PDB file of C-alpha atoms in Angstrom:
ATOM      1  CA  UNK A  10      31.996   5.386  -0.986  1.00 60.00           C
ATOM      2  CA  UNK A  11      32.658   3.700  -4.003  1.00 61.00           C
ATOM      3  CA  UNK A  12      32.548   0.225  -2.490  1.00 61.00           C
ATOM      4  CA  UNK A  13      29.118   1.101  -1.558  1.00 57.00           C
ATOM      5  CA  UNK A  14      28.077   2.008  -4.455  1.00 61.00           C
ATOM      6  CA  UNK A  15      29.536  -1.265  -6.537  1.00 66.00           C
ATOM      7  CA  UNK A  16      27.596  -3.136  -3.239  1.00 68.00           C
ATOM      8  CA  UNK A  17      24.928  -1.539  -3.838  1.00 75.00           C
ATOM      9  CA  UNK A  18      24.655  -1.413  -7.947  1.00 79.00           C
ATOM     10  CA  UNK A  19      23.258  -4.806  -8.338  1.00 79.00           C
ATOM     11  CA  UNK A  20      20.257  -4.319  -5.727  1.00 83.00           C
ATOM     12  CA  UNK A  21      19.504  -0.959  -7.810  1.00 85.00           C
ATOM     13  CA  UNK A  22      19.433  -2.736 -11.430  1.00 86.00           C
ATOM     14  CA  UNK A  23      17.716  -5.638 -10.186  1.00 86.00           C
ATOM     15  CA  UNK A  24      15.160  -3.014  -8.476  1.00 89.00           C
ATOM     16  CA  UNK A  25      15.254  -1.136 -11.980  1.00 89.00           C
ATOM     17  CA  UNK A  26      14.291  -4.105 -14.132  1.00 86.00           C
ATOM     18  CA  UNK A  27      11.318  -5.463 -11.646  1.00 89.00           C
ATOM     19  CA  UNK A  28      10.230  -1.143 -11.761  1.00 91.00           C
ATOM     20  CA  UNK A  29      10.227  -1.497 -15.799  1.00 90.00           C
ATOM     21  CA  UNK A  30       8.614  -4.959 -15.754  1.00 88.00           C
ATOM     22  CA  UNK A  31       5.578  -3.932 -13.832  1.00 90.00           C
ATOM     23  CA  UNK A  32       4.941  -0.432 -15.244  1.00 88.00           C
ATOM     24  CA  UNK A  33       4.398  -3.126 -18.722  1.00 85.00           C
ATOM     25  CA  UNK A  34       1.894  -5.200 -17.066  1.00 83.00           C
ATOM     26  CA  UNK A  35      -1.922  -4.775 -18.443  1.00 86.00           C
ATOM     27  CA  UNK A  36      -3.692  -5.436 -14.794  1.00 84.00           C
ATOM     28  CA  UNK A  37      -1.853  -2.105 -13.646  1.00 86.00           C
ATOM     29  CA  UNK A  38      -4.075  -0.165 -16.563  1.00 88.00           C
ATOM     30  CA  UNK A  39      -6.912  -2.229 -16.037  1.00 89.00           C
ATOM     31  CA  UNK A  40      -6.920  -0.715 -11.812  1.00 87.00           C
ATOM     32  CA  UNK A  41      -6.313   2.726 -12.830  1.00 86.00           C
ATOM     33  CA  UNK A  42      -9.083   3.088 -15.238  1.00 89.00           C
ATOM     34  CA  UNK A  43     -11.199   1.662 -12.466  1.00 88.00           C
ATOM     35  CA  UNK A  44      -9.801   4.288 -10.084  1.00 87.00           C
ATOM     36  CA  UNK A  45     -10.347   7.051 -12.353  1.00 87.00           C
ATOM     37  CA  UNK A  46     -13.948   6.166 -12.824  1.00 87.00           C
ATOM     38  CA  UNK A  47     -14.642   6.031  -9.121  1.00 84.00           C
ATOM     39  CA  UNK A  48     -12.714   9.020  -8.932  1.00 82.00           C
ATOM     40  CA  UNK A  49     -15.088  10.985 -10.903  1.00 83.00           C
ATOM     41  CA  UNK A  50     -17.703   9.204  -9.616  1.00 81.00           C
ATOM     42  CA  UNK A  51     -16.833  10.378  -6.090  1.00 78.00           C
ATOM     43  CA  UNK A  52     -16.084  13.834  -7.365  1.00 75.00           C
ATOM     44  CA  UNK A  53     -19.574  14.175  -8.515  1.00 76.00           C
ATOM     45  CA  UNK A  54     -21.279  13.187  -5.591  1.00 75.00           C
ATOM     46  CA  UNK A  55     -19.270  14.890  -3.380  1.00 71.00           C
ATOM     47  CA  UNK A  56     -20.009  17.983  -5.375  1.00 70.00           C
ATOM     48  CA  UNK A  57     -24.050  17.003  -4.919  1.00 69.00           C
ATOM     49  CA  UNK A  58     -23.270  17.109  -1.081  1.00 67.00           C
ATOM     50  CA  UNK A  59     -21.861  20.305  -1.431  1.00 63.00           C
ATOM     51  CA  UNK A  60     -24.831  21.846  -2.787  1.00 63.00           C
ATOM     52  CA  UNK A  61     -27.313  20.411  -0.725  1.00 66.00           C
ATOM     53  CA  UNK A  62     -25.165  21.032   2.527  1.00 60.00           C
ATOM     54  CA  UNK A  63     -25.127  23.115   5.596  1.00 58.00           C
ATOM     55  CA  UNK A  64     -22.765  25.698   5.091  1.00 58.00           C
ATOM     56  CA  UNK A  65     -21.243  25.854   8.792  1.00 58.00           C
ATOM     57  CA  UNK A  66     -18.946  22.423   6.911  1.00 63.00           C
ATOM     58  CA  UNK A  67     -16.611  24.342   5.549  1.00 70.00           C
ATOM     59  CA  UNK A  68     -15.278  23.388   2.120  1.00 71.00           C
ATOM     60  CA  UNK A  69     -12.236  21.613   2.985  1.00 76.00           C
ATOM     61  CA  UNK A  70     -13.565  19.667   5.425  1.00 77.00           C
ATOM     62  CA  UNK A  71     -15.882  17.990   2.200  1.00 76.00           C
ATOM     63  CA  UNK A  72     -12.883  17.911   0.242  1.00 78.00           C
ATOM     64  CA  UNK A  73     -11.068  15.913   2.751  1.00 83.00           C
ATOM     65  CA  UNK A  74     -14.172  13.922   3.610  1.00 81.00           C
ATOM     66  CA  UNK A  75     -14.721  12.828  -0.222  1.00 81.00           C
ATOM     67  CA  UNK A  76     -10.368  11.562  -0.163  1.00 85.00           C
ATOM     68  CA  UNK A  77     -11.237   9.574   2.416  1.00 85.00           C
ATOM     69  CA  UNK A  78     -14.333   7.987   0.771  1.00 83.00           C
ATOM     70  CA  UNK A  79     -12.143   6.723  -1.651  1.00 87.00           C
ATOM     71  CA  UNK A  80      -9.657   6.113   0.311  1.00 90.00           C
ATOM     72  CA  UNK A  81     -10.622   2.652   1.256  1.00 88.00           C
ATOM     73  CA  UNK A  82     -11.500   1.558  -2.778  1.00 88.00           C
ATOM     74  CA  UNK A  83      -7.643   2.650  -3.652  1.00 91.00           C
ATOM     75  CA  UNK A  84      -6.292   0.835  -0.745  1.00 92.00           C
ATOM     76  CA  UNK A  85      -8.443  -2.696  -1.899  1.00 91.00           C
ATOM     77  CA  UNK A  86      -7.356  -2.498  -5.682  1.00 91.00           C
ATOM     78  CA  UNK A  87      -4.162  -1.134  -5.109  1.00 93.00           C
ATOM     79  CA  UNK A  88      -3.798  -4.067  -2.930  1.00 92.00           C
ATOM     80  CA  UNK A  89      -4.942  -6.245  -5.457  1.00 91.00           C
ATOM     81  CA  UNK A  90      -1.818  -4.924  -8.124  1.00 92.00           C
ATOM     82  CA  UNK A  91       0.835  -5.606  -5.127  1.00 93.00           C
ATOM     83  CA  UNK A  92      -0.431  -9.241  -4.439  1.00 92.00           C
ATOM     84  CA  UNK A  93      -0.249 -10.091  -8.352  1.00 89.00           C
ATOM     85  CA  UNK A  94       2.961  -8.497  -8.555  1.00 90.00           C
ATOM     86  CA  UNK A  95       4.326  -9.583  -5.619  1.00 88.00           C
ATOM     87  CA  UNK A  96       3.904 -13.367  -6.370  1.00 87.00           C
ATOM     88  CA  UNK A  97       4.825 -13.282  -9.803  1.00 84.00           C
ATOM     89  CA  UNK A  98       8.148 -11.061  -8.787  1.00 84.00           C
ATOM     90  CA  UNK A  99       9.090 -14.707  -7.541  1.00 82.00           C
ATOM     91  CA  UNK A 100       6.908 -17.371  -9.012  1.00 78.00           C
ATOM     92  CA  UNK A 101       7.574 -16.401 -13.088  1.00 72.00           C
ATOM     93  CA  UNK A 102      11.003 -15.872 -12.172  1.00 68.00           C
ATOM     94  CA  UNK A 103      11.127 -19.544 -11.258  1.00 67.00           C
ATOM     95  CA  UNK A 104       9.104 -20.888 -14.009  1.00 62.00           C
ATOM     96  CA  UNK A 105      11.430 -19.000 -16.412  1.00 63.00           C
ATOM     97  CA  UNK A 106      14.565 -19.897 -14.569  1.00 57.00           C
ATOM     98  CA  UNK A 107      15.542 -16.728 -14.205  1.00 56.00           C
ATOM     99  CA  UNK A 108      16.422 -16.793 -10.886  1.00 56.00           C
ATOM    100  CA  UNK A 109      18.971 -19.489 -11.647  1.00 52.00           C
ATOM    101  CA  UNK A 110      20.398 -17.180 -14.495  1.00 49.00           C
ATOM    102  CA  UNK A 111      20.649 -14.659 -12.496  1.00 55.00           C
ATOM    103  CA  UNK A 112      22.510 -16.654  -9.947  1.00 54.00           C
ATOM    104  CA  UNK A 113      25.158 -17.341 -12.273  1.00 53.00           C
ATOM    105  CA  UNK A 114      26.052 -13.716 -12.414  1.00 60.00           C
ATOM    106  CA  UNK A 115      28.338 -11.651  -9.460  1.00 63.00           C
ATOM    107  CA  UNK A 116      24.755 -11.382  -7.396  1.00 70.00           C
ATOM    108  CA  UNK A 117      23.846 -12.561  -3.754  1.00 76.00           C
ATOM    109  CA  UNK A 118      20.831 -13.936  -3.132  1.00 79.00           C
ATOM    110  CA  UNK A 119      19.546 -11.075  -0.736  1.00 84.00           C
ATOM    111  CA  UNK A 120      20.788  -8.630  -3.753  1.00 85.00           C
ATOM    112  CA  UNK A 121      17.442 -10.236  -5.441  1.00 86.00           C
ATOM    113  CA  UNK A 122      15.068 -10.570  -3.036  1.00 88.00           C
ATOM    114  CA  UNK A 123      15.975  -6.127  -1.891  1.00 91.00           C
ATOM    115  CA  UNK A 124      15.828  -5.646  -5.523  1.00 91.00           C
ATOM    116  CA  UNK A 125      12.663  -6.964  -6.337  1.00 91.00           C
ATOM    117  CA  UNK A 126      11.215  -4.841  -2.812  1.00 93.00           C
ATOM    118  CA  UNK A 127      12.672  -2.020  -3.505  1.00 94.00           C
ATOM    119  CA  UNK A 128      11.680  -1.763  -7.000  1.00 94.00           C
ATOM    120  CA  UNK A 129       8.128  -3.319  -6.440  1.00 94.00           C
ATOM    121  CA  UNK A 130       7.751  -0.446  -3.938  1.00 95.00           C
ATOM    122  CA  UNK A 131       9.050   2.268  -5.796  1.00 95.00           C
ATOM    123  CA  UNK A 132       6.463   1.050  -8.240  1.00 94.00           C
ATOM    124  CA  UNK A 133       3.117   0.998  -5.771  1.00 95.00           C
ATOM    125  CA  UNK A 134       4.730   4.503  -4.400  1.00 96.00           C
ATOM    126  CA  UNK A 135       4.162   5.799  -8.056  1.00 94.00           C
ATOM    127  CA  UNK A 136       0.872   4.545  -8.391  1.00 93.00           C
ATOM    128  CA  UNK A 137      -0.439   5.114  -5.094  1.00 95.00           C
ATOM    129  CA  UNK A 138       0.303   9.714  -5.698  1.00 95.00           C
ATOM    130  CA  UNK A 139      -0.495   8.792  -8.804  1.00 93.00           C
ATOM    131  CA  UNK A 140      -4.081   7.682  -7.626  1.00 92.00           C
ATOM    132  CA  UNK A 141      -4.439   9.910  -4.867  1.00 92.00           C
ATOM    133  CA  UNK A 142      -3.477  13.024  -6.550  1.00 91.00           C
ATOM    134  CA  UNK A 143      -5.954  12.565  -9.174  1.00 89.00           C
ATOM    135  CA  UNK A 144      -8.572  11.583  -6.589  1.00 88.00           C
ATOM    136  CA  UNK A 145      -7.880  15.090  -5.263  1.00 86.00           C
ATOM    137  CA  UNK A 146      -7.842  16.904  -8.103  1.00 85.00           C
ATOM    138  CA  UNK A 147     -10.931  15.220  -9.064  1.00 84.00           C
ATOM    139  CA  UNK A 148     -13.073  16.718  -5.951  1.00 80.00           C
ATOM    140  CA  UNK A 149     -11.315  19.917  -7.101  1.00 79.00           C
ATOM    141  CA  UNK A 150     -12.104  20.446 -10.333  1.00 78.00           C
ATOM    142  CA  UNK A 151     -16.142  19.667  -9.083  1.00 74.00           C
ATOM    143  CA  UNK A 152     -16.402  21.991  -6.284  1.00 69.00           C
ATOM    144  CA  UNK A 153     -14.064  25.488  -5.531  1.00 65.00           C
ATOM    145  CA  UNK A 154     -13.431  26.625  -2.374  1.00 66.00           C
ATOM    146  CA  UNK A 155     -10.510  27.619  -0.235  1.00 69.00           C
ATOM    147  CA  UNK A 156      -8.352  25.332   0.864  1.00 74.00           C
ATOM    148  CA  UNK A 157      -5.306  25.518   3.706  1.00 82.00           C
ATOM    149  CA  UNK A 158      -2.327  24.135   1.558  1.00 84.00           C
ATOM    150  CA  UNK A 159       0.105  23.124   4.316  1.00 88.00           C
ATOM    151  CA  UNK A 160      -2.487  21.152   6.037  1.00 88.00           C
ATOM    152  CA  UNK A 161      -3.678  19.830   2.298  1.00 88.00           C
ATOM    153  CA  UNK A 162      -0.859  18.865   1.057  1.00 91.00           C
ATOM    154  CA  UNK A 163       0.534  17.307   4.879  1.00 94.00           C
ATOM    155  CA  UNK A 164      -2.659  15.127   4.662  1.00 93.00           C
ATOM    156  CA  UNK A 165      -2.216  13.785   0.954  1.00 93.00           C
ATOM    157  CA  UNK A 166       1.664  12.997   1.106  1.00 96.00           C
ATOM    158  CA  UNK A 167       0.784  10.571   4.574  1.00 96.00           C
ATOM    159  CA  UNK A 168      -2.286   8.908   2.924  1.00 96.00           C
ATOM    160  CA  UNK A 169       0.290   8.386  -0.146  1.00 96.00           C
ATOM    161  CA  UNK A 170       2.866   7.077   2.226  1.00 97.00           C
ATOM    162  CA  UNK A 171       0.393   4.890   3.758  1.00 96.00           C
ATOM    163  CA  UNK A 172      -0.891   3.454   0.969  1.00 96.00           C
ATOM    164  CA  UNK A 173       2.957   2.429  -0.097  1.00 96.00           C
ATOM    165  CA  UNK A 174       3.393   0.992   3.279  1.00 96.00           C
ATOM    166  CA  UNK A 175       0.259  -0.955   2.780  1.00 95.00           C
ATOM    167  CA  UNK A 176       1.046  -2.434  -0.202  1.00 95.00           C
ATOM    168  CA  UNK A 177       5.006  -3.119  -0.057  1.00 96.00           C
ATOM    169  CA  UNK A 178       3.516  -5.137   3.057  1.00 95.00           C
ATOM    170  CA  UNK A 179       1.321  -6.922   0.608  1.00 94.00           C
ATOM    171  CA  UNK A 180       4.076  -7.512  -1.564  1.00 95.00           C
ATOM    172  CA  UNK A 181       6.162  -9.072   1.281  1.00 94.00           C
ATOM    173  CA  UNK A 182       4.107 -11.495   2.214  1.00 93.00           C
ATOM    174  CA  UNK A 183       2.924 -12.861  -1.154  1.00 93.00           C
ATOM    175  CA  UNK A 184       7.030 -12.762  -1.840  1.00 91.00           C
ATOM    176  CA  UNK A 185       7.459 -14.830   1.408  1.00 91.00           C
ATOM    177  CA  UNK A 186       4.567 -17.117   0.253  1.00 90.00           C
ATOM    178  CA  UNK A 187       6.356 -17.429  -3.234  1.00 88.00           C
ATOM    179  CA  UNK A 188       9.585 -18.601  -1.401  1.00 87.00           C
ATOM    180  CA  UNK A 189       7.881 -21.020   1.272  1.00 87.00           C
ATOM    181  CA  UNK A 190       5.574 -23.395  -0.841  1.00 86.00           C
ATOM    182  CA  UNK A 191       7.246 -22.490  -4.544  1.00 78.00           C
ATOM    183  CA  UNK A 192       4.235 -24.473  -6.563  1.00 83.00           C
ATOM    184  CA  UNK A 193       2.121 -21.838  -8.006  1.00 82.00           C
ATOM    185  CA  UNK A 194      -1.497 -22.804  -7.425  1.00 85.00           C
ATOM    186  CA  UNK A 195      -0.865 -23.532  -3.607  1.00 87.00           C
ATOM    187  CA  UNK A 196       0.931 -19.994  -3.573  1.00 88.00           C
ATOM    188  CA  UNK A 197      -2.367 -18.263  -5.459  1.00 87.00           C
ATOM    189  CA  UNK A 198      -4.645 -19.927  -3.384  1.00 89.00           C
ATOM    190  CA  UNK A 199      -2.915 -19.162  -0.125  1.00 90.00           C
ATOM    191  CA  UNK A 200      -3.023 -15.049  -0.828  1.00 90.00           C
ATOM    192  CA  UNK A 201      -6.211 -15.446  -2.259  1.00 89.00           C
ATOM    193  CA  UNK A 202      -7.830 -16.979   0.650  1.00 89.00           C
ATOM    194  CA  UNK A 203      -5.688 -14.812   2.656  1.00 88.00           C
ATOM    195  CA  UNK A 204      -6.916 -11.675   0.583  1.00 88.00           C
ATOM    196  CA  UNK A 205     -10.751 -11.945   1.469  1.00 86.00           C
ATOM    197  CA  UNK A 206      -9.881 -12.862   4.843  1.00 84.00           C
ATOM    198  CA  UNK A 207      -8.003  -9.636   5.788  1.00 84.00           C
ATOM    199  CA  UNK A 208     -10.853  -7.651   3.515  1.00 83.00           C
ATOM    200  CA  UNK A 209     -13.772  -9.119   4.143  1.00 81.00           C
ATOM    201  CA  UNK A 210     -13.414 -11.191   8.102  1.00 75.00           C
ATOM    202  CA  UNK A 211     -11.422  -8.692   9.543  1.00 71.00           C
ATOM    203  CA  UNK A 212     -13.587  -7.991  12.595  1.00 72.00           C
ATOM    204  CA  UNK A 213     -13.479 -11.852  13.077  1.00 74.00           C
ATOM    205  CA  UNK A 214      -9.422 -11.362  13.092  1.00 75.00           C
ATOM    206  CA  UNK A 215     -10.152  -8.817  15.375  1.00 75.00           C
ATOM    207  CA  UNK A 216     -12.216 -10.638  17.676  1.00 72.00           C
ATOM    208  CA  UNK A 217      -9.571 -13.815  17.570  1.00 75.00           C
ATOM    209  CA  UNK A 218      -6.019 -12.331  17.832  1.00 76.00           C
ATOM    210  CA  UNK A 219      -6.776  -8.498  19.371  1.00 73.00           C
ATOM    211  CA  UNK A 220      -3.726  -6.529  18.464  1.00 73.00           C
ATOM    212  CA  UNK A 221      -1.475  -9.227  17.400  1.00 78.00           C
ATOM    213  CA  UNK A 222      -4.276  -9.033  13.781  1.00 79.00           C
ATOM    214  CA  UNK A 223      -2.901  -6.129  12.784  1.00 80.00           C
ATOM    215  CA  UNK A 224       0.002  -7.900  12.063  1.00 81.00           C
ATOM    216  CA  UNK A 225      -0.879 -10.372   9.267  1.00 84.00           C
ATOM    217  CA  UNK A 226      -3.422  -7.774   7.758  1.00 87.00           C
ATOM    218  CA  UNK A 227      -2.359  -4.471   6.107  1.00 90.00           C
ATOM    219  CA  UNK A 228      -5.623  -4.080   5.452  1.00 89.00           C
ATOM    220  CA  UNK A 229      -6.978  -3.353   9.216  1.00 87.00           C
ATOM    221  CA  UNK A 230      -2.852  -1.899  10.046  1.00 90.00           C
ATOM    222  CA  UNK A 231      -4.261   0.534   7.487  1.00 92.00           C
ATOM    223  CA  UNK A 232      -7.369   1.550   8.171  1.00 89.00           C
ATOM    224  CA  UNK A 233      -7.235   1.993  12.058  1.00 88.00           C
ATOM    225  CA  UNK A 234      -4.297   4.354  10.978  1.00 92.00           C
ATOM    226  CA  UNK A 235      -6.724   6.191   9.305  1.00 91.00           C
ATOM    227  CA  UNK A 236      -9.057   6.266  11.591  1.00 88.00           C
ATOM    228  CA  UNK A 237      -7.390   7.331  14.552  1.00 84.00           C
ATOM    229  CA  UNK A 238      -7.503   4.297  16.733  1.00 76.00           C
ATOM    230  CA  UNK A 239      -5.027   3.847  19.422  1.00 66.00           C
ATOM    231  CA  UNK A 240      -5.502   0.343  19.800  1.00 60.00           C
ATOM    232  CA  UNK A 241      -7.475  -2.514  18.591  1.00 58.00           C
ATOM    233  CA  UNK A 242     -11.475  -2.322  19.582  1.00 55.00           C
ATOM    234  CA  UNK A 243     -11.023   1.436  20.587  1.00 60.00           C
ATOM    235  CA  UNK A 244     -14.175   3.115  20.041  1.00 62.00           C
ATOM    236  CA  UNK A 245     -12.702   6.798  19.520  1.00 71.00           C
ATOM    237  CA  UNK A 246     -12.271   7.813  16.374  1.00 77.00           C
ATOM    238  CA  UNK A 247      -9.568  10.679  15.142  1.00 84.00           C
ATOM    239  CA  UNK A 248     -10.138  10.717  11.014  1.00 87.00           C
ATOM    240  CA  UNK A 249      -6.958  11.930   9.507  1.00 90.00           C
ATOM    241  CA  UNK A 250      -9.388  12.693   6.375  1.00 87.00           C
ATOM    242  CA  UNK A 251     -11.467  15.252   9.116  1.00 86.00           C
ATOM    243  CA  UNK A 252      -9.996  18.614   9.368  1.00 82.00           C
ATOM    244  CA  UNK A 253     -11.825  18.991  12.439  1.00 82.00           C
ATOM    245  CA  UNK A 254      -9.282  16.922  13.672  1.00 86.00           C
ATOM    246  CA  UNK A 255      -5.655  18.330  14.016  1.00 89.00           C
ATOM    247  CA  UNK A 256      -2.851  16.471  11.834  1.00 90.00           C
ATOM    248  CA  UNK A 257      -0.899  16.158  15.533  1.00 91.00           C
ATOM    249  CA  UNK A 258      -4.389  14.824  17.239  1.00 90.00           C
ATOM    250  CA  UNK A 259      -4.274  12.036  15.023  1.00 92.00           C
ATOM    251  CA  UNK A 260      -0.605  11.456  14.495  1.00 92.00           C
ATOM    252  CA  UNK A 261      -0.768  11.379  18.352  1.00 89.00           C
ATOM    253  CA  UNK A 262      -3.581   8.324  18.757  1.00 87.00           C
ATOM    254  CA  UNK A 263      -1.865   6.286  15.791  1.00 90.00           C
ATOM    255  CA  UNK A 264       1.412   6.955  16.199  1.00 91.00           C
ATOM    256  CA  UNK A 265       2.296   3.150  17.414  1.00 90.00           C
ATOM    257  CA  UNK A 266       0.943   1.531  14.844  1.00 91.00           C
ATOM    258  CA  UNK A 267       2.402   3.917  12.368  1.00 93.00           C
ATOM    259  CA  UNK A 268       6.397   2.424  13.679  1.00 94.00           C
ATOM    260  CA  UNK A 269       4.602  -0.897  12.842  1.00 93.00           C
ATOM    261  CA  UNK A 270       3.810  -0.026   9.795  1.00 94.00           C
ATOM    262  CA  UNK A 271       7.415   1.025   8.703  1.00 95.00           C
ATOM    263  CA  UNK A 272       9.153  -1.494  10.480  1.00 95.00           C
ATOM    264  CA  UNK A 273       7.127  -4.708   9.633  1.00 95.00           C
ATOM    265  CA  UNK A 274       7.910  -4.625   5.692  1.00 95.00           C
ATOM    266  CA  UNK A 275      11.649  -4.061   6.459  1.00 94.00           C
ATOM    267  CA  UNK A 276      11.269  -7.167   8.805  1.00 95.00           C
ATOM    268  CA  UNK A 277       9.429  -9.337   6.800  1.00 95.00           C
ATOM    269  CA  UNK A 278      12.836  -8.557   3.591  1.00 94.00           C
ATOM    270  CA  UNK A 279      15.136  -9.638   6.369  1.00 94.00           C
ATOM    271  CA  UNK A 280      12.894 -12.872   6.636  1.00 94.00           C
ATOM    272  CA  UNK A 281      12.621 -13.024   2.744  1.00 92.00           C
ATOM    273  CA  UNK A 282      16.335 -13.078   2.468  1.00 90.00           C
ATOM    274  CA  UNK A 283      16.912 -15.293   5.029  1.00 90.00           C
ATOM    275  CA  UNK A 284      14.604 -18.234   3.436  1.00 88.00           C
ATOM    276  CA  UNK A 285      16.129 -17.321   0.012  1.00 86.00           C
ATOM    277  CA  UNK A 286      19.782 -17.689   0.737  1.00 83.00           C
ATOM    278  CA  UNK A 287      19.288 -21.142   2.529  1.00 80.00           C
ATOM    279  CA  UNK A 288      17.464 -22.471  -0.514  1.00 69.00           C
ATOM    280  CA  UNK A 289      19.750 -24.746  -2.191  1.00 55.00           C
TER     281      UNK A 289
END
């Protein structure tokens, strides 16, 4: 047990220091006040529907409806913080050597690269309850009604879970594009272009590679998860944000590309650490 622990103590301060780093960094602040004001935004006019609506819709099923119009906003700018901090978890590290310092100390190479994953992670974990809780409590404190609390809460942790898986896949691939090309403004413009691609030309991905897209774009991974689609194209869709729909119904339809979701940012680490310990 102990050797496990002394194998495993440099991963977990390297994972601390990258956790510290980003909760400093001003674009973090700069998302959340964004959030908050959409947040309120969307708590308002959910609360406008609410008034004006047909009262056979029960309450919850608004409440759940107004998460998931925000939903898609936190996964975008949430996406945006991981791709920042997922290339500069490499690329400042070069420019400041610290890599190299690091290096110098009783560290392997893959003790860096699960470090910085692990504590990048942690970090979009935080952020992502953090946003989603307050987007709930938002839509609360407009409108009252009762709401099931097993089924409530069920809902919010996997849309907070899915939302980490999103981005730590994010962060994996800007990390992998950090490690491949190493010059900074080929590695910005590569997850730039690759950003608005996945966001904005995703039914062109769609169209090109079928199934395989979901692979090189969080972005759709996510949001047929949260639609209910069983595969790519599928015209059915189970809502997890519909309580019309039952949390197995959905988990049901989705369930494949859920094991993709939680396997593929594992994968791409392994391929991380691979490149990094053959670097010279």
């Amino acid at each position: 047990m102990n050797a496990l622990l002394r194998t495993l103590r440099p991963t977990y301060c390297i994972a601390n220091h990258e956790f510290t780093r980003v909760m400093k960094a001003p674009l973090v602040y700069t998302v959340l006040g964004i959030l908050f004001v959409m947040a309120v935004l969307s708590g308002y006019y959910w609360s406008y529907q609410v008034s004006m609506a047909n009262h056979s819709i029960s309450y919850y099923d608004y409440a759940l409806r107004g998460l998931g119009n925000t939903v898609y906003f936190n996964a975008m700018f949430l996406s945006i913080v991981a791709l920042s901090i997922g290339v500069l978890s490499i690329m400042e590290d070069r420019a400041r050597s610290s890599i190299s310092v690091l290096l110098t100390k009783p560290v392997y190479r893959r003790d860096i690269i699960l470090g910085k994953f692990f504590g990048l992670s942690a970090f979009m974990f935080l952020l992502a309850a953090f946003v989603s809780i307050m987007d709930l409590a938002v839509l609360m404190m407009f409108n009252s009604g009762p709401v099931p609390i097993g089924d409530c809460v069920l809902r919010l942790v996997t849309i907070i879970v899915l939302l980490t898986l999103e981005c730590s896949i994010t962060i994996c691939i800007t990390m992998l594009a950090g490690l491949v090309l190493k010059n900074l403004l080929a590695v910005v413009s590569l997850v730039v272009t690759w950003f608005f691609v996945i966001w904005y030309a995703g039914n062109y991905l769609e169209s090109v590679l079928g199934n395989l897209a979901v692979l090189i774009s969080p972005e759709l991974l996510f949001m047929m998860i949260m639609l209910g689609y069983s595969h790519v194209g599928s015209s059915e869709v189970v809502r997890l944000t519909e309580s019309s729909n039952s949390y197995s119904l959905w988990l049901g339809c989705v369930l494949p590309f859920i094991i993709v979701m939680i396997l593929e940012p594992f994968v791409l680490t392994a391929v991380n650490c691979m490149i990094f310990t053959r670097e010279e």
